[in-house]
XYZ file of C-alpha atoms in Angstrom:
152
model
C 49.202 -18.880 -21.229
C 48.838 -21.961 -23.247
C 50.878 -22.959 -26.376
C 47.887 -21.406 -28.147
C 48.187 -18.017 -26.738
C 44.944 -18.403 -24.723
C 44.541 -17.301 -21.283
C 44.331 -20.304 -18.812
C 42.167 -19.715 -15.610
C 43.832 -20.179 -13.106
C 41.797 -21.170 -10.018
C 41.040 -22.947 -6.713
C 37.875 -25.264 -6.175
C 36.131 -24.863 -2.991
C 33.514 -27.547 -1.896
C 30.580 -25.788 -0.204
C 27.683 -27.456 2.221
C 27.108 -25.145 4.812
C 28.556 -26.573 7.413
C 31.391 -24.689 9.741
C 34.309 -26.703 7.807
C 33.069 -25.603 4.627
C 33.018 -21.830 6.113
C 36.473 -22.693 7.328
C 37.569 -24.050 3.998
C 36.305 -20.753 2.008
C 38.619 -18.295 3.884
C 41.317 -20.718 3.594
C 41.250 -20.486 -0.021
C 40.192 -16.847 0.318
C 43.962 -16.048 1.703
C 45.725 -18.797 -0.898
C 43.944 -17.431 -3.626
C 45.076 -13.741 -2.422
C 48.677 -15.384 -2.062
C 48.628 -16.747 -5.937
C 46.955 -14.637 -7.310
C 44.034 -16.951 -8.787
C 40.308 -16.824 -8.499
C 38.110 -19.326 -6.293
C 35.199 -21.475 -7.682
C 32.471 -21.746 -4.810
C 30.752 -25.129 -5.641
C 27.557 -26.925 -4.181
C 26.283 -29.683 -5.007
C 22.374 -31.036 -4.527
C 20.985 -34.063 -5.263
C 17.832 -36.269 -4.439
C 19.036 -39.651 -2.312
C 18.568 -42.854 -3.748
C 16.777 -44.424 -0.401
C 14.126 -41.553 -1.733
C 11.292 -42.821 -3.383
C 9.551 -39.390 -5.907
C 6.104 -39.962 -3.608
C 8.502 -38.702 -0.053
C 9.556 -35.646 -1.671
C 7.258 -32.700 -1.058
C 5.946 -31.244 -4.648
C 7.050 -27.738 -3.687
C 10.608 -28.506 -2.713
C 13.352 -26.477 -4.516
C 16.301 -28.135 -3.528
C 18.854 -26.323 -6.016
C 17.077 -23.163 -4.660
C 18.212 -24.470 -1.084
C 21.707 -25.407 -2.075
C 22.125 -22.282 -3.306
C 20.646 -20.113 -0.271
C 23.274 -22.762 1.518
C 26.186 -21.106 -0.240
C 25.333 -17.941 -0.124
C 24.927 -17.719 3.757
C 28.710 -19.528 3.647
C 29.948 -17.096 1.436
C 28.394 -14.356 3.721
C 29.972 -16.152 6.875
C 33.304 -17.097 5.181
C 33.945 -13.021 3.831
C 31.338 -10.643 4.517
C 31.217 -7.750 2.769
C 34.972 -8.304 1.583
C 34.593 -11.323 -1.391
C 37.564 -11.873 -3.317
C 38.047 -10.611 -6.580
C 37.247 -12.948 -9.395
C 35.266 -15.609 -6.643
C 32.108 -17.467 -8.630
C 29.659 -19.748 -7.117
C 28.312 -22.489 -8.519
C 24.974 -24.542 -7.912
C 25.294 -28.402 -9.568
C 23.028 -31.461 -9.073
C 24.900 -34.473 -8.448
C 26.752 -36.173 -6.359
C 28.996 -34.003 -3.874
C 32.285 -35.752 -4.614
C 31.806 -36.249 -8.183
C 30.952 -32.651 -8.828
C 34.114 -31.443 -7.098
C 36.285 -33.861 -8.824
C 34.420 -32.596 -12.005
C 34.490 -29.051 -11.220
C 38.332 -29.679 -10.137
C 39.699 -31.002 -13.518
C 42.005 -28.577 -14.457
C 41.903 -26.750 -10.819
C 45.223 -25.670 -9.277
C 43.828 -27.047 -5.493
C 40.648 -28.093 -4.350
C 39.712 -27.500 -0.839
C 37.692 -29.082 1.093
C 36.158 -29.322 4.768
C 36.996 -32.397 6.657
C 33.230 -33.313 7.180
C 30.102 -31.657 6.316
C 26.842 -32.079 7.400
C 26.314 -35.659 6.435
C 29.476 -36.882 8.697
C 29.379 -39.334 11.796
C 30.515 -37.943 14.818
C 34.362 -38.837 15.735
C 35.121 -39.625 11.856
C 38.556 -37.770 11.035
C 37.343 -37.607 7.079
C 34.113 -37.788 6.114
C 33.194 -39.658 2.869
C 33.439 -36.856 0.217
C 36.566 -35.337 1.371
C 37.906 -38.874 1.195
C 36.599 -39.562 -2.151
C 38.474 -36.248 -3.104
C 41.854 -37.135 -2.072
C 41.800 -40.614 -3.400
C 40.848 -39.283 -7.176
C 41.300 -35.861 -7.288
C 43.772 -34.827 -10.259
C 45.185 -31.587 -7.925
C 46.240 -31.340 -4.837
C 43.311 -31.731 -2.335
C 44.019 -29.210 0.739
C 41.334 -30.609 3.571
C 40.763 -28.196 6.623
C 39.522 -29.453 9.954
C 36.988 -28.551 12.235
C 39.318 -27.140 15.142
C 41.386 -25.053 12.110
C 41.334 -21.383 13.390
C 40.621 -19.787 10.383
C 38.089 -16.733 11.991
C 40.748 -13.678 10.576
C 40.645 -12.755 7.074
């Protein structure tokens, strides 16, 4: 509780794309979030890319409705049938990294896969998950392709 007597939410921010490290990074948090006894924050982000000019993008494309089919089949992969108590998922336009940070503000950890789907191949850290533990005001846990997290 705060000095006001008000309940603080205690929870862990997990950056969601799709990709395998993003899987990886939910059931990371899944079992720290078991551990601490806080809730997890799924969080995608969508947003239209600058090098696209309104006449290339297709008149019937949803692309919040895709970034959130995206993190549901994650959350699916990532837990099943078995989602942690208190987990939320979020859908936000924007830039990736800036939404995390955002959504990360008063966050106990944000976690985060090493790459997603935008990476180059043989980069260590791909540009969001850098971004996020250069500026991130909590600690930035960052979990790597070859991370054996398949057991819940």
């Amino acid at each position: 509780m705060n000095t006001d007597g008000d309940q603080i939410l205690r929870r862990i921010v997990v950056g969601v794309d799709g990709s395998a490290q993003s899987v990886a990074a939910l059931r990371l948090a899944g079992r720290i979030a078991a551990g601490l006894g806080v809730e997890i924050d799924a969080v995608i982000a969508w947003d239209l890319p600058i090098s696209y000019g309104m006449g290339a993008v297709p008149s019937d494309w949803q692309p919040d409705l895709d970034a959130a089919s995206a993190l549901s089949e994650a959350l699916a992969a990532a837990f099943g049938n078995a989602v942690p108590h208190g987990l939320s998922s979020q859908v936000r336009r924007g830039h990736p990294a800036k939404v995390l940070l955002d959504a990360a503000g008063d966050a106990e950890m944000l976690v985060v896969g090493s790459r997603g789907h935008g990476g180059f191949v043989g980069l260590l850290l791909g540009s969001v998950s850098a971004q996020c533990t250069e500026l991130a005001s909590c600690p930035v846990l960052v979990v790597h392709a070859n991370a054996d997290l398949s057991e819940t």
